[in-house]
Amino acid sequence: MTEPEAVAMAELAKSNPFDYCLALHTQGEEFYWGYEGHETQESAEIAKEFEMKSGYKAVRYVDSHGGYKDWFLQEFKRPAFTIELGKGINPLPLSQFDNILKKVEGIFFTILSK
């Protein structure tokens, strides 16, 4: 929690009882749902649904530490996901927007139905 934006996000999560966390990023067409065993069984079930509805690859563990999803999982023991939208150069071209939206809609509708 060294950056002001990280502190603000942590304070937001601590002051609101969020059931889930979706951290949106823009590179990879996959999503990460685990962190050092802090993920729940519900996380695994949601990950299967996300994968099926979006076509994005579900990745339980990745050799990365300190992301918002990781912190949320450790802090609250509730499902959290880092979703990597699109693929290519950054910033992603606007021409990918419709395709990304189509894929991520399934994720959004899934989590909203929980």
mmCIF file with all atom_site columns, C-alpha atoms in Angstrom:
data_model
loop_
_atom_site.group_PDB
_atom_site.id
_atom_site.type_symbol
_atom_site.label_atom_id
_atom_site.label_alt_id
_atom_site.label_comp_id
_atom_site.label_asym_id
_atom_site.label_entity_id
_atom_site.label_seq_id
_atom_site.pdbx_PDB_ins_code
_atom_site.Cartn_x
_atom_site.Cartn_y
_atom_site.Cartn_z
_atom_site.occupancy
_atom_site.B_iso_or_equiv
_atom_site.pdbx_formal_charge
_atom_site.auth_seq_id
_atom_site.auth_comp_id
_atom_site.auth_asym_id
_atom_site.auth_atom_id
_atom_site.pdbx_PDB_model_num
ATOM 1   C CA . MET A 1 1   ? 0.000   0.000   0.000   1.00 0.00 ? 1   MET A CA 1
ATOM 2   C CA . THR A 1 2   ? 2.624   2.500   -1.072  1.00 0.00 ? 2   THR A CA 1
ATOM 3   C CA . GLU A 1 3   ? 0.674   4.320   -3.782  1.00 0.00 ? 3   GLU A CA 1
ATOM 4   C CA . PRO A 1 4   ? -2.282  6.654   -3.161  1.00 0.00 ? 4   PRO A CA 1
ATOM 5   C CA . GLU A 1 5   ? -4.518  4.790   -5.603  1.00 0.00 ? 5   GLU A CA 1
ATOM 6   C CA . ALA A 1 6   ? -3.819  1.470   -3.848  1.00 0.00 ? 6   ALA A CA 1
ATOM 7   C CA . VAL A 1 7   ? -4.676  3.025   -0.487  1.00 0.00 ? 7   VAL A CA 1
ATOM 8   C CA . ALA A 1 8   ? -7.905  4.456   -1.948  1.00 0.00 ? 8   ALA A CA 1
ATOM 9   C CA . MET A 1 9   ? -8.934  1.071   -3.398  1.00 0.00 ? 9   MET A CA 1
ATOM 10  C CA . ALA A 1 10  ? -8.168  -0.674  -0.095  1.00 0.00 ? 10  ALA A CA 1
ATOM 11  C CA . GLU A 1 11  ? -10.182 1.883   1.868   1.00 0.00 ? 11  GLU A CA 1
ATOM 12  C CA . LEU A 1 12  ? -13.078 1.496   -0.580  1.00 0.00 ? 12  LEU A CA 1
ATOM 13  C CA . ALA A 1 13  ? -13.088 -2.293  -0.158  1.00 0.00 ? 13  ALA A CA 1
ATOM 14  C CA . LYS A 1 14  ? -12.773 -2.096  3.623   1.00 0.00 ? 14  LYS A CA 1
ATOM 15  C CA . SER A 1 15  ? -15.680 0.326   3.926   1.00 0.00 ? 15  SER A CA 1
ATOM 16  C CA . ASN A 1 16  ? -18.014 -1.640  1.611   1.00 0.00 ? 16  ASN A CA 1
ATOM 17  C CA . PRO A 1 17  ? -18.983 -5.300  1.972   1.00 0.00 ? 17  PRO A CA 1
ATOM 18  C CA . PHE A 1 18  ? -18.153 -6.343  -1.600  1.00 0.00 ? 18  PHE A CA 1
ATOM 19  C CA . ASP A 1 19  ? -18.927 -9.991  -2.272  1.00 0.00 ? 19  ASP A CA 1
ATOM 20  C CA . TYR A 1 20  ? -16.547 -10.230 -5.237  1.00 0.00 ? 20  TYR A CA 1
ATOM 21  C CA . CYS A 1 21  ? -13.662 -8.405  -6.859  1.00 0.00 ? 21  CYS A CA 1
ATOM 22  C CA . LEU A 1 22  ? -13.120 -8.018  -10.602 1.00 0.00 ? 22  LEU A CA 1
ATOM 23  C CA . ALA A 1 23  ? -9.852  -6.297  -11.486 1.00 0.00 ? 23  ALA A CA 1
ATOM 24  C CA . LEU A 1 24  ? -9.857  -5.454  -15.189 1.00 0.00 ? 24  LEU A CA 1
ATOM 25  C CA . HIS A 1 25  ? -6.583  -5.304  -17.107 1.00 0.00 ? 25  HIS A CA 1
ATOM 26  C CA . THR A 1 26  ? -5.879  -5.331  -20.842 1.00 0.00 ? 26  THR A CA 1
ATOM 27  C CA . GLN A 1 27  ? -3.534  -8.035  -22.023 1.00 0.00 ? 27  GLN A CA 1
ATOM 28  C CA . GLY A 1 28  ? -3.957  -11.750 -22.502 1.00 0.00 ? 28  GLY A CA 1
ATOM 29  C CA . GLU A 1 29  ? -7.564  -12.918 -22.960 1.00 0.00 ? 29  GLU A CA 1
ATOM 30  C CA . GLU A 1 30  ? -7.326  -14.923 -19.764 1.00 0.00 ? 30  GLU A CA 1
ATOM 31  C CA . PHE A 1 31  ? -8.132  -14.413 -16.109 1.00 0.00 ? 31  PHE A CA 1
ATOM 32  C CA . TYR A 1 32  ? -6.497  -15.267 -12.811 1.00 0.00 ? 32  TYR A CA 1
ATOM 33  C CA . TRP A 1 33  ? -8.533  -16.481 -9.875  1.00 0.00 ? 33  TRP A CA 1
ATOM 34  C CA . GLY A 1 34  ? -6.204  -17.941 -7.236  1.00 0.00 ? 34  GLY A CA 1
ATOM 35  C CA . TYR A 1 35  ? -3.477  -16.730 -4.965  1.00 0.00 ? 35  TYR A CA 1
ATOM 36  C CA . GLU A 1 36  ? -1.399  -18.929 -2.658  1.00 0.00 ? 36  GLU A CA 1
ATOM 37  C CA . GLY A 1 37  ? -4.383  -21.040 -1.587  1.00 0.00 ? 37  GLY A CA 1
ATOM 38  C CA . HIS A 1 38  ? -6.534  -18.111 -0.440  1.00 0.00 ? 38  HIS A CA 1
ATOM 39  C CA . GLU A 1 39  ? -9.169  -18.756 -3.116  1.00 0.00 ? 39  GLU A CA 1
ATOM 40  C CA . THR A 1 40  ? -12.468 -20.360 -2.163  1.00 0.00 ? 40  THR A CA 1
ATOM 41  C CA . GLN A 1 41  ? -14.372 -23.284 -3.652  1.00 0.00 ? 41  GLN A CA 1
ATOM 42  C CA . GLU A 1 42  ? -16.855 -20.693 -4.915  1.00 0.00 ? 42  GLU A CA 1
ATOM 43  C CA . SER A 1 43  ? -13.959 -19.071 -6.811  1.00 0.00 ? 43  SER A CA 1
ATOM 44  C CA . ALA A 1 44  ? -13.314 -22.328 -8.653  1.00 0.00 ? 44  ALA A CA 1
ATOM 45  C CA . GLU A 1 45  ? -16.978 -22.679 -9.592  1.00 0.00 ? 45  GLU A CA 1
ATOM 46  C CA . ILE A 1 46  ? -17.214 -19.075 -10.798 1.00 0.00 ? 46  ILE A CA 1
ATOM 47  C CA . ALA A 1 47  ? -13.975 -19.484 -12.769 1.00 0.00 ? 47  ALA A CA 1
ATOM 48  C CA . LYS A 1 48  ? -15.498 -22.412 -14.690 1.00 0.00 ? 48  LYS A CA 1
ATOM 49  C CA . GLU A 1 49  ? -18.534 -20.284 -15.550 1.00 0.00 ? 49  GLU A CA 1
ATOM 50  C CA . PHE A 1 50  ? -16.374 -17.322 -16.589 1.00 0.00 ? 50  PHE A CA 1
ATOM 51  C CA . GLU A 1 51  ? -14.264 -19.547 -18.832 1.00 0.00 ? 51  GLU A CA 1
ATOM 52  C CA . MET A 1 52  ? -17.308 -21.110 -20.464 1.00 0.00 ? 52  MET A CA 1
ATOM 53  C CA . LYS A 1 53  ? -19.130 -17.823 -21.068 1.00 0.00 ? 53  LYS A CA 1
ATOM 54  C CA . SER A 1 54  ? -16.181 -15.658 -22.115 1.00 0.00 ? 54  SER A CA 1
ATOM 55  C CA . GLY A 1 55  ? -13.834 -18.036 -23.887 1.00 0.00 ? 55  GLY A CA 1
ATOM 56  C CA . TYR A 1 56  ? -10.998 -16.611 -21.765 1.00 0.00 ? 56  TYR A CA 1
ATOM 57  C CA . LYS A 1 57  ? -8.588  -19.119 -20.253 1.00 0.00 ? 57  LYS A CA 1
ATOM 58  C CA . ALA A 1 58  ? -8.911  -19.600 -16.480 1.00 0.00 ? 58  ALA A CA 1
ATOM 59  C CA . VAL A 1 59  ? -5.525  -19.559 -14.713 1.00 0.00 ? 59  VAL A CA 1
ATOM 60  C CA . ARG A 1 60  ? -5.464  -20.462 -11.042 1.00 0.00 ? 60  ARG A CA 1
ATOM 61  C CA . TYR A 1 61  ? -1.927  -19.436 -10.190 1.00 0.00 ? 61  TYR A CA 1
ATOM 62  C CA . VAL A 1 62  ? 0.524   -17.118 -11.880 1.00 0.00 ? 62  VAL A CA 1
ATOM 63  C CA . ASP A 1 63  ? 3.999   -16.135 -10.693 1.00 0.00 ? 63  ASP A CA 1
ATOM 64  C CA . SER A 1 64  ? 2.959   -12.637 -9.715  1.00 0.00 ? 64  SER A CA 1
ATOM 65  C CA . HIS A 1 65  ? 2.372   -11.069 -6.323  1.00 0.00 ? 65  HIS A CA 1
ATOM 66  C CA . GLY A 1 66  ? 0.916   -7.920  -4.906  1.00 0.00 ? 66  GLY A CA 1
ATOM 67  C CA . GLY A 1 67  ? -2.000  -7.296  -7.247  1.00 0.00 ? 67  GLY A CA 1
ATOM 68  C CA . TYR A 1 68  ? -5.347  -6.005  -6.051  1.00 0.00 ? 68  TYR A CA 1
ATOM 69  C CA . LYS A 1 69  ? -6.982  -9.406  -6.557  1.00 0.00 ? 69  LYS A CA 1
ATOM 70  C CA . ASP A 1 70  ? -4.279  -11.021 -4.421  1.00 0.00 ? 70  ASP A CA 1
ATOM 71  C CA . TRP A 1 71  ? -4.780  -8.499  -1.632  1.00 0.00 ? 71  TRP A CA 1
ATOM 72  C CA . PHE A 1 72  ? -8.586  -8.867  -1.786  1.00 0.00 ? 72  PHE A CA 1
ATOM 73  C CA . LEU A 1 73  ? -8.340  -12.671 -1.556  1.00 0.00 ? 73  LEU A CA 1
ATOM 74  C CA . GLN A 1 74  ? -6.007  -12.501 1.428   1.00 0.00 ? 74  GLN A CA 1
ATOM 75  C CA . GLU A 1 75  ? -7.881  -9.736  3.209   1.00 0.00 ? 75  GLU A CA 1
ATOM 76  C CA . PHE A 1 76  ? -11.489 -10.870 2.759   1.00 0.00 ? 76  PHE A CA 1
ATOM 77  C CA . LYS A 1 77  ? -11.335 -14.553 1.737   1.00 0.00 ? 77  LYS A CA 1
ATOM 78  C CA . ARG A 1 78  ? -13.907 -13.858 -0.987  1.00 0.00 ? 78  ARG A CA 1
ATOM 79  C CA . PRO A 1 79  ? -13.728 -14.603 -4.728  1.00 0.00 ? 79  PRO A CA 1
ATOM 80  C CA . ALA A 1 80  ? -11.533 -12.232 -6.698  1.00 0.00 ? 80  ALA A CA 1
ATOM 81  C CA . PHE A 1 81  ? -10.424 -12.242 -10.328 1.00 0.00 ? 81  PHE A CA 1
ATOM 82  C CA . THR A 1 82  ? -7.964  -10.365 -12.507 1.00 0.00 ? 82  THR A CA 1
ATOM 83  C CA . ILE A 1 83  ? -9.421  -10.348 -16.003 1.00 0.00 ? 83  ILE A CA 1
ATOM 84  C CA . GLU A 1 84  ? -7.071  -9.659  -18.895 1.00 0.00 ? 84  GLU A CA 1
ATOM 85  C CA . LEU A 1 85  ? -9.194  -8.193  -21.684 1.00 0.00 ? 85  LEU A CA 1
ATOM 86  C CA . GLY A 1 86  ? -8.005  -8.258  -25.273 1.00 0.00 ? 86  GLY A CA 1
ATOM 87  C CA . LYS A 1 87  ? -4.641  -9.042  -26.755 1.00 0.00 ? 87  LYS A CA 1
ATOM 88  C CA . GLY A 1 88  ? -2.062  -7.103  -28.695 1.00 0.00 ? 88  GLY A CA 1
ATOM 89  C CA . ILE A 1 89  ? -0.380  -3.761  -28.309 1.00 0.00 ? 89  ILE A CA 1
ATOM 90  C CA . ASN A 1 90  ? -1.166  -1.349  -25.496 1.00 0.00 ? 90  ASN A CA 1
ATOM 91  C CA . PRO A 1 91  ? -3.239  0.606   -25.530 1.00 0.00 ? 91  PRO A CA 1
ATOM 92  C CA . LEU A 1 92  ? -5.557  -1.867  -27.191 1.00 0.00 ? 92  LEU A CA 1
ATOM 93  C CA . PRO A 1 93  ? -7.093  -0.466  -30.359 1.00 0.00 ? 93  PRO A CA 1
ATOM 94  C CA . LEU A 1 94  ? -10.683 0.690   -30.160 1.00 0.00 ? 94  LEU A CA 1
ATOM 95  C CA . SER A 1 95  ? -11.457 -1.737  -32.975 1.00 0.00 ? 95  SER A CA 1
ATOM 96  C CA . GLN A 1 96  ? -11.266 -4.560  -30.364 1.00 0.00 ? 96  GLN A CA 1
ATOM 97  C CA . PHE A 1 97  ? -13.942 -3.007  -28.152 1.00 0.00 ? 97  PHE A CA 1
ATOM 98  C CA . ASP A 1 98  ? -16.978 -4.860  -29.544 1.00 0.00 ? 98  ASP A CA 1
ATOM 99  C CA . ASN A 1 99  ? -15.208 -8.227  -29.377 1.00 0.00 ? 99  ASN A CA 1
ATOM 100 C CA . ILE A 1 100 ? -13.977 -7.593  -25.828 1.00 0.00 ? 100 ILE A CA 1
ATOM 101 C CA . LEU A 1 101 ? -17.408 -6.442  -24.705 1.00 0.00 ? 101 LEU A CA 1
ATOM 102 C CA . LYS A 1 102 ? -19.032 -9.557  -26.143 1.00 0.00 ? 102 LYS A CA 1
ATOM 103 C CA . LYS A 1 103 ? -16.634 -11.801 -24.205 1.00 0.00 ? 103 LYS A CA 1
ATOM 104 C CA . VAL A 1 104 ? -16.748 -9.903  -20.925 1.00 0.00 ? 104 VAL A CA 1
ATOM 105 C CA . GLU A 1 105 ? -20.550 -9.567  -20.880 1.00 0.00 ? 105 GLU A CA 1
ATOM 106 C CA . GLY A 1 106 ? -20.772 -13.227 -19.885 1.00 0.00 ? 106 GLY A CA 1
ATOM 107 C CA . ILE A 1 107 ? -18.453 -12.547 -16.957 1.00 0.00 ? 107 ILE A CA 1
ATOM 108 C CA . PHE A 1 108 ? -20.433 -9.515  -15.833 1.00 0.00 ? 108 PHE A CA 1
ATOM 109 C CA . PHE A 1 109 ? -23.794 -11.269 -16.094 1.00 0.00 ? 109 PHE A CA 1
ATOM 110 C CA . THR A 1 110 ? -22.437 -14.297 -14.229 1.00 0.00 ? 110 THR A CA 1
ATOM 111 C CA . ILE A 1 111 ? -21.157 -12.283 -11.288 1.00 0.00 ? 111 ILE A CA 1
ATOM 112 C CA . LEU A 1 112 ? -24.291 -10.128 -11.160 1.00 0.00 ? 112 LEU A CA 1
ATOM 113 C CA . SER A 1 113 ? -26.433 -13.257 -10.879 1.00 0.00 ? 113 SER A CA 1
ATOM 114 C CA . LYS A 1 114 ? -24.600 -14.468 -7.754  1.00 0.00 ? 114 LYS A CA 1
#
